[in-house]
mmCIF file of C-alpha atoms (C1' of nucleotides) in Angstrom:
data_model
loop_
_atom_site.group_PDB
_atom_site.id
_atom_site.type_symbol
_atom_site.label_atom_id
_atom_site.label_comp_id
_atom_site.label_asym_id
_atom_site.label_seq_id
_atom_site.Cartn_x
_atom_site.Cartn_y
_atom_site.Cartn_z
ATOM 1 C CA UNK Y 1 26.466 31.759 -5.072
ATOM 2 C CA UNK Y 2 23.896 33.007 -2.650
ATOM 3 C CA UNK Y 3 20.830 32.004 -4.616
ATOM 4 C CA UNK Y 4 17.550 31.047 -3.018
ATOM 5 C CA UNK Y 5 18.284 27.476 -4.076
ATOM 6 C CA UNK Y 6 21.596 27.397 -2.252
ATOM 7 C CA UNK Y 7 19.908 28.877 0.784
ATOM 8 C CA UNK Y 8 17.287 26.128 0.798
ATOM 9 C CA UNK Y 9 19.819 23.311 0.484
ATOM 10 C CA UNK Y 10 22.226 24.617 3.095
ATOM 11 C CA UNK Y 11 19.466 25.433 5.569
ATOM 12 C CA UNK Y 12 17.949 22.004 5.122
ATOM 13 C CA UNK Y 13 21.229 20.219 5.771
ATOM 14 C CA UNK Y 14 21.815 22.475 8.759
ATOM 15 C CA UNK Y 15 18.392 21.608 10.128
ATOM 16 C CA UNK Y 16 19.084 17.911 9.640
ATOM 17 C CA UNK Y 17 22.323 17.940 11.675
ATOM 18 C CA UNK Y 18 20.853 15.852 14.439
ATOM 19 C CA UNK Y 19 18.901 13.078 12.757
ATOM 20 C CA UNK Y 20 15.252 13.893 13.155
ATOM 21 C CA UNK Y 21 13.812 10.416 12.892
ATOM 22 C CA UNK Y 22 15.962 7.483 13.982
ATOM 23 C CA UNK Y 23 14.731 4.912 11.482
ATOM 24 C CA UNK Y 24 16.175 1.399 11.385
ATOM 25 C CA UNK Y 25 17.095 1.576 7.691
ATOM 26 C CA UNK Y 26 18.848 4.954 7.816
ATOM 27 C CA UNK Y 27 22.199 3.592 8.865
ATOM 28 C CA UNK Y 28 21.752 0.663 6.516
ATOM 29 C CA UNK Y 29 24.138 0.253 3.594
ATOM 30 C CA UNK Y 30 23.009 -3.147 2.372
ATOM 31 C CA UNK Y 31 21.155 -2.308 -0.867
ATOM 32 C CA UNK Y 32 18.888 -5.336 -0.462
ATOM 33 C CA UNK Y 33 17.619 -4.100 2.910
ATOM 34 C CA UNK Y 34 17.268 -0.553 1.609
ATOM 35 C CA UNK Y 35 15.247 -1.895 -1.313
ATOM 36 C CA UNK Y 36 13.010 -3.858 1.084
ATOM 37 C CA UNK Y 37 12.329 -0.777 3.172
ATOM 38 C CA UNK Y 38 11.589 1.403 0.162
ATOM 39 C CA UNK Y 39 9.089 -1.026 -1.368
ATOM 40 C CA UNK Y 40 7.364 -1.481 1.989
ATOM 41 C CA UNK Y 41 7.178 2.272 2.534
ATOM 42 C CA UNK Y 42 5.568 3.106 -0.815
ATOM 43 C CA UNK Y 43 2.359 4.956 0.064
ATOM 44 C CA UNK Y 44 2.794 3.664 3.590
ATOM 45 C CA UNK Y 45 3.474 5.495 6.828
ATOM 46 C CA UNK Y 46 6.773 4.771 8.503
ATOM 47 C CA UNK Y 47 5.081 3.498 11.652
ATOM 48 C CA UNK Y 48 2.876 1.130 9.683
ATOM 49 C CA UNK Y 49 5.774 -0.272 7.671
ATOM 50 C CA UNK Y 50 8.324 -0.683 10.458
ATOM 51 C CA UNK Y 51 7.110 -4.080 11.706
ATOM 52 C CA UNK Y 52 6.908 -5.466 8.165
ATOM 53 C CA UNK Y 53 10.474 -4.347 7.453
ATOM 54 C CA UNK Y 54 11.703 -6.240 10.506
ATOM 55 C CA UNK Y 55 9.636 -9.287 9.557
ATOM 56 C CA UNK Y 56 10.999 -9.431 6.004
ATOM 57 C CA UNK Y 57 14.580 -8.964 7.177
ATOM 58 C CA UNK Y 58 14.109 -11.775 9.661
ATOM 59 C CA UNK Y 59 12.323 -14.182 7.321
ATOM 60 C CA UNK Y 60 14.383 -13.337 4.217
ATOM 61 C CA UNK Y 61 17.882 -12.268 5.376
ATOM 62 C CA UNK Y 62 19.270 -12.339 1.841
ATOM 63 C CA UNK Y 63 17.885 -11.747 -1.623
ATOM 64 C CA UNK Y 64 18.439 -15.460 -2.265
ATOM 65 C CA UNK Y 65 16.148 -16.336 0.629
ATOM 66 C CA UNK Y 66 13.446 -14.109 -0.824
ATOM 67 C CA UNK Y 67 13.917 -15.535 -4.302
ATOM 68 C CA UNK Y 68 13.629 -19.084 -3.006
ATOM 69 C CA UNK Y 69 10.403 -18.413 -1.112
ATOM 70 C CA UNK Y 70 6.994 -19.223 -2.565
ATOM 71 C CA UNK Y 71 4.789 -16.386 -3.749
ATOM 72 C CA UNK Y 72 1.975 -17.381 -1.408
ATOM 73 C CA UNK Y 73 4.400 -17.270 1.510
ATOM 74 C CA UNK Y 74 5.598 -13.790 0.552
ATOM 75 C CA UNK Y 75 2.005 -12.618 0.259
ATOM 76 C CA UNK Y 76 1.236 -14.099 3.669
ATOM 77 C CA UNK Y 77 4.058 -12.036 5.138
ATOM 78 C CA UNK Y 78 2.650 -8.985 3.356
ATOM 79 C CA UNK Y 79 -0.897 -9.590 4.629
ATOM 80 C CA UNK Y 80 -2.442 -6.466 6.113
ATOM 81 C CA UNK Y 81 -0.081 -4.003 4.434
ATOM 82 C CA UNK Y 82 -2.111 -3.421 1.252
ATOM 83 C CA UNK Y 83 -1.108 -2.811 -2.372
ATOM 84 C CA UNK Y 84 -0.308 -6.494 -2.712
ATOM 85 C CA UNK Y 85 1.247 -6.182 -6.168
ATOM 86 C CA UNK Y 86 4.206 -4.693 -4.304
ATOM 87 C CA UNK Y 87 4.832 -8.080 -2.693
ATOM 88 C CA UNK Y 88 4.560 -9.955 -5.964
ATOM 89 C CA UNK Y 89 6.833 -7.503 -7.763
ATOM 90 C CA UNK Y 90 9.306 -7.699 -4.894
ATOM 91 C CA UNK Y 91 9.399 -11.465 -5.160
ATOM 92 C CA UNK Y 92 9.675 -11.395 -8.945
ATOM 93 C CA UNK Y 93 12.533 -8.904 -8.788
ATOM 94 C CA UNK Y 94 14.349 -11.020 -6.210
ATOM 95 C CA UNK Y 95 14.190 -14.014 -8.540
ATOM 96 C CA UNK Y 96 15.450 -11.816 -11.377
ATOM 97 C CA UNK Y 97 18.400 -10.591 -9.288
ATOM 98 C CA UNK Y 98 19.376 -14.137 -8.370
ATOM 99 C CA UNK Y 99 18.891 -15.750 -11.768
ATOM 100 C CA UNK Y 100 19.969 -12.955 -14.121
ATOM 101 C CA UNK Y 101 22.331 -10.847 -12.025
ATOM 102 C CA UNK Y 102 24.064 -13.641 -10.159
ATOM 103 C CA UNK Y 103 22.545 -12.526 -6.873
ATOM 104 C CA UNK Y 104 24.345 -9.183 -6.985
ATOM 105 C CA UNK Y 105 22.088 -6.192 -6.384
ATOM 106 C CA UNK Y 106 22.162 -3.696 -9.292
ATOM 107 C CA UNK Y 107 24.428 -0.754 -8.510
ATOM 108 C CA UNK Y 108 23.475 1.882 -11.071
ATOM 109 C CA UNK Y 109 20.368 4.038 -11.219
ATOM 110 C CA UNK Y 110 19.558 2.653 -14.651
ATOM 111 C CA UNK Y 111 19.754 -0.972 -13.557
ATOM 112 C CA UNK Y 112 17.905 -0.392 -10.293
ATOM 113 C CA UNK Y 113 15.063 1.167 -12.283
ATOM 114 C CA UNK Y 114 14.660 -2.073 -14.227
ATOM 115 C CA UNK Y 115 13.454 -3.948 -11.145
ATOM 116 C CA UNK Y 116 9.718 -4.662 -11.050
ATOM 117 C CA UNK Y 117 7.997 -2.348 -8.620
ATOM 118 C CA UNK Y 118 10.809 0.193 -8.691
ATOM 119 C CA UNK Y 119 9.834 3.534 -10.217
ATOM 120 C CA UNK Y 120 11.510 6.946 -10.301
ATOM 121 C CA UNK Y 121 11.211 7.590 -6.584
ATOM 122 C CA UNK Y 122 12.457 4.213 -5.387
ATOM 123 C CA UNK Y 123 15.343 4.104 -7.877
ATOM 124 C CA UNK Y 124 16.554 7.507 -6.682
ATOM 125 C CA UNK Y 125 16.174 6.475 -3.047
ATOM 126 C CA UNK Y 126 18.157 3.250 -3.415
ATOM 127 C CA UNK Y 127 20.792 4.830 -5.675
ATOM 128 C CA UNK Y 128 21.426 7.645 -3.212
ATOM 129 C CA UNK Y 129 21.090 5.743 0.074
ATOM 130 C CA UNK Y 130 23.067 2.683 -0.934
ATOM 131 C CA UNK Y 131 25.580 4.089 -3.417
ATOM 132 C CA UNK Y 132 25.585 7.870 -2.788
ATOM 133 C CA UNK Y 133 24.607 8.464 -6.395
ATOM 134 C CA UNK Y 134 23.295 11.995 -7.087
ATOM 135 C CA UNK Y 135 19.605 11.346 -7.771
ATOM 136 C CA UNK Y 136 16.984 13.464 -6.027
ATOM 137 C CA UNK Y 137 13.953 11.714 -4.578
ATOM 138 C CA UNK Y 138 10.506 13.026 -5.428
ATOM 139 C CA UNK Y 139 7.840 11.770 -3.045
ATOM 140 C CA UNK Y 140 4.834 13.308 -1.332
ATOM 141 C CA UNK Y 141 7.056 15.084 1.175
ATOM 142 C CA UNK Y 142 9.242 16.644 -1.497
ATOM 143 C CA UNK Y 143 6.282 17.846 -3.561
ATOM 144 C CA UNK Y 144 4.804 19.496 -0.494
ATOM 145 C CA UNK Y 145 7.979 21.129 0.819
ATOM 146 C CA UNK Y 146 9.036 22.500 -2.568
ATOM 147 C CA UNK Y 147 5.594 23.689 -3.618
ATOM 148 C CA UNK Y 148 5.272 25.629 -0.369
ATOM 149 C CA UNK Y 149 8.752 27.072 -0.108
ATOM 150 C CA UNK Y 150 8.932 28.110 -3.760
ATOM 151 C CA UNK Y 151 5.223 28.883 -4.067
ATOM 152 C CA UNK Y 152 4.670 26.542 -7.010
ATOM 153 C CA UNK Y 153 1.021 26.200 -7.964
ATOM 154 C CA UNK Y 154 1.389 23.678 -10.750
ATOM 155 C CA UNK Y 155 -0.732 20.620 -9.816
ATOM 156 C CA UNK Y 156 1.557 17.836 -8.630
ATOM 157 C CA UNK Y 157 -0.558 15.047 -10.132
ATOM 158 C CA UNK Y 158 -0.030 16.072 -13.753
ATOM 159 C CA UNK Y 159 2.758 15.338 -16.168
ATOM 160 C CA UNK Y 160 3.710 18.989 -16.277
ATOM 161 C CA UNK Y 161 3.906 19.203 -12.501
ATOM 162 C CA UNK Y 162 6.004 16.085 -12.153
ATOM 163 C CA UNK Y 163 8.465 17.388 -14.744
ATOM 164 C CA UNK Y 164 8.736 20.797 -13.126
ATOM 165 C CA UNK Y 165 9.237 19.462 -9.593
ATOM 166 C CA UNK Y 166 11.697 16.829 -10.727
ATOM 167 C CA UNK Y 167 13.871 19.452 -12.369
ATOM 168 C CA UNK Y 168 13.780 21.656 -9.289
ATOM 169 C CA UNK Y 169 14.473 18.762 -6.891
ATOM 170 C CA UNK Y 170 17.501 17.701 -8.918
ATOM 171 C CA UNK Y 171 18.804 21.278 -9.024
ATOM 172 C CA UNK Y 172 18.612 21.514 -5.238
ATOM 173 C CA UNK Y 173 20.428 18.242 -4.582
ATOM 174 C CA UNK Y 174 24.044 18.639 -3.410
ATOM 175 C CA UNK Y 175 25.752 15.918 -5.520
ATOM 176 C CA UNK Y 176 28.219 14.923 -2.840
ATOM 177 C CA UNK Y 177 25.603 14.562 -0.113
ATOM 178 C CA UNK Y 178 22.758 12.887 -1.951
ATOM 179 C CA UNK Y 179 21.853 10.404 0.754
ATOM 180 C CA UNK Y 180 21.867 12.887 3.599
ATOM 181 C CA UNK Y 181 19.975 15.513 1.613
ATOM 182 C CA UNK Y 182 17.294 13.097 0.422
ATOM 183 C CA UNK Y 183 16.677 11.835 3.921
ATOM 184 C CA UNK Y 184 16.690 15.384 5.249
ATOM 185 C CA UNK Y 185 13.993 16.701 2.928
ATOM 186 C CA UNK Y 186 11.717 13.733 3.579
ATOM 187 C CA UNK Y 187 12.189 13.999 7.336
ATOM 188 C CA UNK Y 188 11.496 17.709 7.103
ATOM 189 C CA UNK Y 189 8.266 17.104 5.240
ATOM 190 C CA UNK Y 190 7.203 14.432 7.700
ATOM 191 C CA UNK Y 191 7.991 16.248 10.939
ATOM 192 C CA UNK Y 192 7.778 20.006 10.206
ATOM 193 C CA UNK Y 193 6.153 20.726 6.841
ATOM 194 C CA UNK Y 194 3.295 18.282 7.324
ATOM 195 C CA UNK Y 195 0.158 18.161 5.142
ATOM 196 C CA UNK Y 196 -2.075 19.600 7.853
ATOM 197 C CA UNK Y 197 -1.097 21.992 10.628
ATOM 198 C CA UNK Y 198 2.583 22.235 9.708
ATOM 199 C CA UNK Y 199 4.901 23.454 12.454
ATOM 200 C CA UNK Y 200 5.739 26.778 10.860
ATOM 201 C CA UNK Y 201 6.651 28.266 14.242
ATOM 202 C CA UNK Y 202 9.716 26.033 14.433
ATOM 203 C CA UNK Y 203 10.522 26.137 10.723
ATOM 204 C CA UNK Y 204 13.960 27.490 9.793
ATOM 205 C CA UNK Y 205 12.631 28.537 6.371
ATOM 206 C CA UNK Y 206 9.775 30.629 7.761
ATOM 207 C CA UNK Y 207 11.078 34.025 6.697
ATOM 208 C CA UNK Y 208 11.823 32.819 3.152
ATOM 209 C CA UNK Y 209 8.899 30.448 2.600
ATOM 210 C CA UNK Y 210 6.573 31.672 -0.140
ATOM 211 C CA UNK Y 211 3.539 29.836 1.217
ATOM 212 C CA UNK Y 212 4.107 31.121 4.758
ATOM 213 C CA UNK Y 213 4.623 34.699 3.629
ATOM 214 C CA UNK Y 214 1.571 34.633 1.360
ATOM 215 C CA UNK Y 215 -0.545 32.521 3.743
ATOM 216 C CA UNK Y 216 -0.879 29.732 1.203
ATOM 217 C CA UNK Y 217 0.126 26.875 3.494
ATOM 218 C CA UNK Y 218 -3.253 25.146 3.611
ATOM 219 C CA UNK Y 219 -3.607 25.615 -0.106
ATOM 220 C CA UNK Y 220 -0.339 24.033 -1.311
ATOM 221 C CA UNK Y 221 0.499 21.680 -2.882
ATOM 222 C CA UNK Y 222 -2.302 21.675 -5.447
ATOM 223 C CA UNK Y 223 -3.835 18.474 -6.752
ATOM 224 C CA UNK Y 224 -5.975 18.414 -9.882
ATOM 225 C CA UNK Y 225 -7.884 15.163 -9.448
ATOM 226 C CA UNK Y 226 -10.593 14.113 -7.049
ATOM 227 C CA UNK Y 227 -11.352 10.528 -6.137
ATOM 228 C CA UNK Y 228 -14.680 8.793 -6.430
ATOM 229 C CA UNK Y 229 -15.665 6.062 -3.997
ATOM 230 C CA UNK Y 230 -17.788 3.095 -5.031
ATOM 231 C CA UNK Y 231 -19.827 0.959 -2.642
ATOM 232 C CA UNK Y 232 -19.702 -2.824 -2.897
ATOM 233 C CA UNK Y 233 -21.517 -5.573 -1.019
ATOM 234 C CA UNK Y 234 -19.822 -8.935 -0.547
ATOM 235 C CA UNK Y 235 -21.506 -12.100 0.646
ATOM 236 C CA UNK Y 236 -18.905 -14.629 1.682
ATOM 237 C CA UNK Y 237 -20.073 -18.210 1.922
ATOM 238 C CA UNK Y 238 -18.254 -20.095 4.563
ATOM 239 C CA UNK Y 239 -18.964 -23.653 3.517
ATOM 240 C CA UNK Y 240 -17.882 -26.202 6.114
ATOM 241 C CA UNK Y 241 -17.800 -29.839 5.167
ATOM 242 C CA UNK Y 242 -16.406 -32.016 7.922
ATOM 243 C CA UNK Y 243 -12.975 -30.715 8.845
ATOM 244 C CA UNK Y 244 -12.675 -28.891 5.547
ATOM 245 C CA UNK Y 245 -13.632 -25.490 4.209
ATOM 246 C CA UNK Y 246 -13.705 -24.116 0.676
ATOM 247 C CA UNK Y 247 -11.356 -21.347 -0.454
ATOM 248 C CA UNK Y 248 -10.938 -19.439 -3.675
ATOM 249 C CA UNK Y 249 -7.867 -17.590 -4.930
ATOM 250 C CA UNK Y 250 -8.684 -14.163 -6.338
ATOM 251 C CA UNK Y 251 -7.336 -13.833 -9.845
ATOM 252 C CA UNK Y 252 -9.675 -11.383 -11.526
ATOM 253 C CA UNK Y 253 -8.525 -7.863 -12.266
ATOM 254 C CA UNK Y 254 -9.741 -6.352 -9.048
ATOM 255 C CA UNK Y 255 -8.618 -5.674 -5.505
ATOM 256 C CA UNK Y 256 -6.821 -8.330 -3.483
ATOM 257 C CA UNK Y 257 -5.383 -10.150 -6.481
ATOM 258 C CA UNK Y 258 -3.785 -13.496 -5.543
ATOM 259 C CA UNK Y 259 -5.170 -13.445 -2.034
ATOM 260 C CA UNK Y 260 -7.515 -16.139 -0.789
ATOM 261 C CA UNK Y 261 -11.134 -15.741 0.173
ATOM 262 C CA UNK Y 262 -14.263 -17.754 0.797
ATOM 263 C CA UNK Y 263 -16.597 -18.266 -2.169
ATOM 264 C CA UNK Y 264 -17.976 -14.819 -2.898
ATOM 265 C CA UNK Y 265 -21.347 -13.600 -4.080
ATOM 266 C CA UNK Y 266 -21.434 -9.882 -4.844
ATOM 267 C CA UNK Y 267 -24.666 -7.893 -5.098
ATOM 268 C CA UNK Y 268 -25.765 -4.268 -5.125
ATOM 269 C CA UNK Y 269 -26.857 -4.459 -1.489
ATOM 270 C CA UNK Y 270 -26.637 -6.797 1.494
ATOM 271 C CA UNK Y 271 -29.045 -9.696 1.007
ATOM 272 C CA UNK Y 272 -30.507 -12.144 3.514
ATOM 273 C CA UNK Y 273 -29.332 -15.724 3.876
ATOM 274 C CA UNK Y 274 -32.179 -17.323 1.948
ATOM 275 C CA UNK Y 275 -31.765 -15.022 -1.030
ATOM 276 C CA UNK Y 276 -28.048 -15.661 -1.195
ATOM 277 C CA UNK Y 277 -28.542 -19.388 -0.778
ATOM 278 C CA UNK Y 278 -30.933 -19.411 -3.716
ATOM 279 C CA UNK Y 279 -29.023 -17.119 -6.028
ATOM 280 C CA UNK Y 280 -25.407 -17.650 -5.194
ATOM 281 C CA UNK Y 281 -23.242 -19.689 -7.482
ATOM 282 C CA UNK Y 282 -25.924 -20.378 -9.979
ATOM 283 C CA UNK Y 283 -27.769 -22.968 -7.939
ATOM 284 C CA UNK Y 284 -24.616 -24.748 -6.925
ATOM 285 C CA UNK Y 285 -25.958 -25.327 -3.441
ATOM 286 C CA UNK Y 286 -29.015 -27.031 -4.799
ATOM 287 C CA UNK Y 287 -29.325 -30.671 -3.775
ATOM 288 C CA UNK Y 288 -26.761 -30.225 -1.065
ATOM 289 C CA UNK Y 289 -27.895 -31.067 2.438
ATOM 290 C CA UNK Y 290 -27.376 -28.088 4.696
ATOM 291 C CA UNK Y 291 -27.720 -28.719 8.384
ATOM 292 C CA UNK Y 292 -26.784 -25.360 9.827
ATOM 293 C CA UNK Y 293 -26.862 -21.870 8.442
ATOM 294 C CA UNK Y 294 -26.250 -18.534 10.059
ATOM 295 C CA UNK Y 295 -24.616 -15.233 9.330
ATOM 296 C CA UNK Y 296 -22.058 -12.949 10.886
ATOM 297 C CA UNK Y 297 -22.402 -9.260 11.478
ATOM 298 C CA UNK Y 298 -21.597 -6.944 8.560
ATOM 299 C CA UNK Y 299 -17.935 -5.978 8.429
ATOM 300 C CA UNK Y 300 -17.099 -2.706 6.741
ATOM 301 C CA UNK Y 301 -13.867 -1.550 5.202
ATOM 302 C CA UNK Y 302 -13.232 1.811 3.609
ATOM 303 C CA UNK Y 303 -10.540 1.830 0.952
ATOM 304 C CA UNK Y 304 -9.220 4.635 -1.201
ATOM 305 C CA UNK Y 305 -11.564 4.016 -4.106
ATOM 306 C CA UNK Y 306 -14.278 1.820 -2.667
ATOM 307 C CA UNK Y 307 -16.267 1.086 0.436
ATOM 308 C CA UNK Y 308 -16.856 -2.590 1.064
ATOM 309 C CA UNK Y 309 -19.479 -4.196 3.256
ATOM 310 C CA UNK Y 310 -19.010 -7.919 3.811
ATOM 311 C CA UNK Y 311 -21.205 -10.446 5.533
ATOM 312 C CA UNK Y 312 -20.199 -14.042 6.192
ATOM 313 C CA UNK Y 313 -22.827 -16.701 5.822
ATOM 314 C CA UNK Y 314 -22.118 -20.026 7.434
ATOM 315 C CA UNK Y 315 -23.236 -23.396 6.144
ATOM 316 C CA UNK Y 316 -22.524 -26.908 7.342
ATOM 317 C CA UNK Y 317 -22.664 -29.181 4.315
ATOM 318 C CA UNK Y 318 -23.237 -32.913 4.336
ATOM 319 C CA UNK Y 319 -22.310 -33.424 0.681
ATOM 320 C CA UNK Y 320 -19.379 -32.092 -1.286
ATOM 321 C CA UNK Y 321 -20.147 -29.383 -3.837
ATOM 322 C CA UNK Y 322 -19.842 -29.786 -7.552
ATOM 323 C CA UNK Y 323 -17.228 -27.259 -8.579
ATOM 324 C CA UNK Y 324 -17.812 -26.986 -12.296
ATOM 325 C CA UNK Y 325 -15.032 -24.521 -12.979
ATOM 326 C CA UNK Y 326 -12.470 -25.963 -10.623
ATOM 327 C CA UNK Y 327 -12.282 -22.584 -8.930
ATOM 328 C CA UNK Y 328 -12.230 -23.704 -5.339
ATOM 329 C CA UNK Y 329 -9.911 -25.664 -3.167
ATOM 330 C CA UNK Y 330 -10.701 -27.600 -0.003
ATOM 331 C CA UNK Y 331 -8.417 -27.093 2.951
ATOM 332 C CA UNK Y 332 -8.401 -28.235 6.553
ATOM 333 C CA UNK Y 333 -9.883 -25.633 8.877
ATOM 334 C CA UNK Y 334 -6.802 -25.576 11.068
ATOM 335 C CA UNK Y 335 -4.691 -24.537 8.068
ATOM 336 C CA UNK Y 336 -6.648 -21.334 7.441
ATOM 337 C CA UNK Y 337 -3.963 -19.309 9.176
ATOM 338 C CA UNK Y 338 -1.441 -20.285 6.515
ATOM 339 C CA UNK Y 339 -3.272 -18.425 3.757
ATOM 340 C CA UNK Y 340 -3.025 -14.743 2.877
ATOM 341 C CA UNK Y 341 -6.430 -13.098 3.271
ATOM 342 C CA UNK Y 342 -7.794 -9.622 2.698
ATOM 343 C CA UNK Y 343 -8.138 -7.575 5.838
ATOM 344 C CA UNK Y 344 -11.888 -7.997 5.992
ATOM 345 C CA UNK Y 345 -11.617 -11.798 6.126
ATOM 346 C CA UNK Y 346 -8.815 -11.581 8.653
ATOM 347 C CA UNK Y 347 -11.125 -9.488 10.821
ATOM 348 C CA UNK Y 348 -13.822 -12.101 10.595
ATOM 349 C CA UNK Y 349 -11.441 -14.970 11.338
ATOM 350 C CA UNK Y 350 -10.029 -13.177 14.327
ATOM 351 C CA UNK Y 351 -13.332 -11.994 15.705
ATOM 352 C CA UNK Y 352 -13.202 -13.906 18.948
ATOM 353 C CA UNK Y 353 -16.894 -13.773 19.697
ATOM 354 C CA UNK Y 354 -17.765 -15.446 16.426
ATOM 355 C CA UNK Y 355 -14.760 -17.691 16.203
ATOM 356 C CA UNK Y 356 -15.374 -19.367 19.557
ATOM 357 C CA UNK Y 357 -18.984 -19.718 18.689
ATOM 358 C CA UNK Y 358 -18.388 -21.560 15.470
ATOM 359 C CA UNK Y 359 -15.630 -24.049 16.057
ATOM 360 C "C1'" DA Z 1 -3.481 11.159 -18.962
ATOM 361 C "C1'" DA Z 2 -6.449 8.480 -16.193
ATOM 362 C "C1'" DA Z 3 -7.642 4.537 -13.510
ATOM 363 C "C1'" DT Z 4 -6.306 1.236 -9.965
ATOM 364 C "C1'" DC Z 5 -4.134 -0.905 -6.414
ATOM 365 C "C1'" DG Z 6 -5.002 -1.128 0.576
ATOM 366 C "C1'" DG Z 7 -4.870 -0.077 4.942
ATOM 367 C "C1'" DG Z 8 -4.070 3.182 8.769
ATOM 368 C "C1'" DG Z 9 -4.085 7.653 11.047
ATOM 369 C "C1'" DG Z 10 -5.031 12.577 11.815
ATOM 370 C "C1'" DA Z 11 -8.197 16.475 11.747
ATOM 371 C "C1'" DT I 1 -15.610 11.922 6.154
ATOM 372 C "C1'" DC I 2 -11.826 13.330 3.626
ATOM 373 C "C1'" DC I 3 -6.996 13.535 2.818
ATOM 374 C "C1'" DC I 4 -2.414 11.742 2.853
ATOM 375 C "C1'" DC I 5 1.257 8.433 3.438
ATOM 376 C "C1'" DA I 6 9.320 7.526 1.955
ATOM 377 C "C1'" DG I 7 4.403 5.326 -5.597
ATOM 378 C "C1'" DA I 8 4.059 1.969 -9.491
ATOM 379 C "C1'" DT I 9 1.724 -0.229 -13.157
ATOM 380 C "C1'" DT I 10 -1.719 -0.774 -16.572
ATOM 381 C "C1'" DT I 11 -4.769 0.894 -20.026
#
DNA sequence: AAATCGGGGGA
DNA sequence: TCCCCAGATTT
């Protein structure tokens, strides 16, 4: 009957009447495209993900096209978006759908959840958007809206919090309007009940919102953990030999897994060219004739858990290097644009002032 | 339960 | 600077 929960749900759907954000995947019913959009939008703002969604739809119109692509090619398309394991999981799941499911996208919540890279949120989103199945989404927007309206102070980044909010979210979901409700609550969180400076003046829940009434808006939702940022200093060796340049594929358990980079020497501070030349790669450069050497400016990139400073040191080699561990590949300079690089290398490669100067 | 995985944007 | 974004996986 007229519970506070019913009030919330009906008011939300009323608010949503005219679609708040006209997003390209909202009218979409193809589960493959919905899946693409949801993976791309994990921890990613709508405006940042939009172009990638269009690119993937264009380059991989069907799940078969994605499955048939090479992993490096998929990563190249993902370049610049971050969280690159999403791209690899996406590709792996596409191959699984084609080989094990006969190319038919899974149509139950349980089966959708089996896809690599699909967790509780994404499974609920696909199940509701594509098949109108009654599963409530629980993303950053939902945590924020519910914690404020209901005045819930349980930290959202704990097991207890996740359980509590999941139960509440599912209770609020109108089973026959799962898709519309899920989109409504996320749009509401993104356009009205924002993290900072929410638009409470135009909020239809104002008079019933616990956080507004108790002036707790800036204080909810509560997170328990704080992040620590580590500083790192990368020295990239751009080793030119004739028309070729050396590249290395990152495989260690670290950032940018499976992306390419120049041979890297990491230290606890930025070093000068001579020091790097002497120390880097365990004397690998020894005995090699170097005709030119110079360095770029220091590029900086701040990530969630680390702050990276990178400097590119340029060498023209007359002799090929001895690659003891078979870690590096030689490629033609003009093919650099075919490889997926971390942002910081992309910056360097596209820095016009340096680029024109060097080639 | 805690640690990691990116890059962009707003305040 | 710090926080957050249509989170998931690994340890």
